[in-house]
Short mmCIF file of C-alpha atoms in Angstrom, two decimals:
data_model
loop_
_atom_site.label_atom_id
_atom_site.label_comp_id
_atom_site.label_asym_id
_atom_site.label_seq_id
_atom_site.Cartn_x
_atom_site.Cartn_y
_atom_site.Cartn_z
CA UNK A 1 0.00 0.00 0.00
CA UNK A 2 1.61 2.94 -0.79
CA UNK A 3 1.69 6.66 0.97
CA UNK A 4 -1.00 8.93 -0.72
CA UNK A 5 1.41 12.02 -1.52
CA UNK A 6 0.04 15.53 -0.72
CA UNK A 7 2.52 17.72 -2.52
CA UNK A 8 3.39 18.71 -6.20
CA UNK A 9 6.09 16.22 -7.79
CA UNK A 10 8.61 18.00 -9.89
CA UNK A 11 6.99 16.21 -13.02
CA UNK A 12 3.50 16.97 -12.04
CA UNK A 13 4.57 20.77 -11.19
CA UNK A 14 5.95 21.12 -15.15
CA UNK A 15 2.90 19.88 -16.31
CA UNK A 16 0.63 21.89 -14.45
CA UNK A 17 2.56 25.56 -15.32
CA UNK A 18 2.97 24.34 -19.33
CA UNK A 19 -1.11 24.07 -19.07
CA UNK A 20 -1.56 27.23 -17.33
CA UNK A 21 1.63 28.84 -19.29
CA UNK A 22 1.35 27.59 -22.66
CA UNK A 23 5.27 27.07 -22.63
CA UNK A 24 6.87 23.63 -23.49
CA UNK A 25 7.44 21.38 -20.63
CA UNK A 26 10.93 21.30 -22.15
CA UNK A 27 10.68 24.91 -21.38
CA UNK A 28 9.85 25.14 -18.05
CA UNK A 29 12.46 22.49 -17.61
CA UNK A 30 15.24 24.91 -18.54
CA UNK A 31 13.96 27.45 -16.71
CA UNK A 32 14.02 25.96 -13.52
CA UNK A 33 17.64 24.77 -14.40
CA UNK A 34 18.77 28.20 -15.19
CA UNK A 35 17.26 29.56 -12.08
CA UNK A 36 19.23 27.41 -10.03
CA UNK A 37 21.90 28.09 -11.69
CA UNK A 38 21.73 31.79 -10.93
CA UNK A 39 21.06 31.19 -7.38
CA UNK A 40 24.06 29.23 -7.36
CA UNK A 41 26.40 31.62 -9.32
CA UNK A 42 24.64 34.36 -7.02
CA UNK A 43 25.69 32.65 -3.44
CA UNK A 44 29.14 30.66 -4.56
CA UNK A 45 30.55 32.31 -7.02
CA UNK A 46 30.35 35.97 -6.48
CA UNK A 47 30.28 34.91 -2.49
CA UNK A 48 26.69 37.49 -1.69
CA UNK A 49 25.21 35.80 1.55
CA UNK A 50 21.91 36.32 0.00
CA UNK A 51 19.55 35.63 -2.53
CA UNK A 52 15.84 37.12 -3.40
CA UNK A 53 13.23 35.72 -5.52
CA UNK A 54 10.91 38.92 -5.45
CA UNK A 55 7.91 37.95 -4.30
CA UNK A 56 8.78 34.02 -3.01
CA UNK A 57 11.77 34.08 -0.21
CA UNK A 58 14.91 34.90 0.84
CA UNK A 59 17.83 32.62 0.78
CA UNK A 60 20.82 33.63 3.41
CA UNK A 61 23.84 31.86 3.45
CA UNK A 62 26.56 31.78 6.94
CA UNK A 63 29.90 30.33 6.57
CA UNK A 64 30.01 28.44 10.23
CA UNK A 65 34.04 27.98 11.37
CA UNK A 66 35.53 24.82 11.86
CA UNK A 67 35.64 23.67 15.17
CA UNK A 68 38.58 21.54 17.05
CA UNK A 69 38.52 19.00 18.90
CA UNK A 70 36.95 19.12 22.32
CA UNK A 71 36.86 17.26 25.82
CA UNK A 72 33.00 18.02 27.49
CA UNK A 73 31.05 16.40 29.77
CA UNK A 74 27.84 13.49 28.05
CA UNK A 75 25.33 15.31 29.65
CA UNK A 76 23.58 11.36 29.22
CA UNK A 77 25.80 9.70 31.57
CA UNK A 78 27.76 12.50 32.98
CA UNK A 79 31.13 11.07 32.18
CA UNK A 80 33.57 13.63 30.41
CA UNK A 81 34.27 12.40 27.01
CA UNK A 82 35.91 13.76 23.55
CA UNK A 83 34.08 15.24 20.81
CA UNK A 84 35.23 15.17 17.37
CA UNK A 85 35.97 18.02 15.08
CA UNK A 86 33.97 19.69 12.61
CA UNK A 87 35.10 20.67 9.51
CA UNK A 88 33.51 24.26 8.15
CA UNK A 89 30.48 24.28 6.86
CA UNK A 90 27.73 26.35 5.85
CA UNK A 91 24.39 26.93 7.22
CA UNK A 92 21.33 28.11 4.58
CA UNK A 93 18.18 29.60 6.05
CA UNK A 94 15.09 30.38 3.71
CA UNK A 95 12.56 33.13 4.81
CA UNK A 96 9.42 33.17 3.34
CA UNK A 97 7.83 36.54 1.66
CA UNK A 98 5.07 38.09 2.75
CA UNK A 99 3.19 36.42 -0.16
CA UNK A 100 4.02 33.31 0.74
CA UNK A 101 3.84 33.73 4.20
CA UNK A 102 -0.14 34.53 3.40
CA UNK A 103 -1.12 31.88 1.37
CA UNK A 104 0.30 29.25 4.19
CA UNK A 105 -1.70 30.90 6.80
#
């Protein structure tokens, strides 16, 4: 039995804005692609924190440092213990617009 979905599929998403569009799905398609590919050129390559899709959200990027090693206390069992290093990473956050924010409510 499977799981009834109750969101949009990527396929099902293309077909539905080609019928209200009248573009190609093959269209849409490359759309999509080249949007992502802006938001990526946008946040890696020219290194902006942030991104806006007028009207949709907000993307903001944070670089997060790495972190050494470290001796701390399980707070489980108490005992003091080591905890691993983490590498640097970076931590995305997406705000809704107010558009968006009103058609959730």
């Amino acid at each position: 039995m499977q799981k009834k979905q109750n969101y949009l599929t990527k396929q099902q998403l293309f077909q539905n804005l080609s019928k209200r569009t009248g573009l190609s799905k093959k269209n849409i398609t490359l759309l999509f692609s080249e949007l992502l590919d802006v938001i990526r050129e946008n946040i890696k390559k020219s290194g902006h924190e942030k991104f806006v899709l007028p009207g949709f959200f907000k993307l903001t990027t944070k670089k997060i440092p790495a972190q050494k090693e470290k001796e701390g206390i399980n707070p489980f069992t108490k005992q003091k213990m080591l905890f691993k290093a983490k590498p640097e990473s970076n931590k995305v956050k997406i705000k809704l617009l107010k558009n968006l924010r009103d058609i959730a409510k």
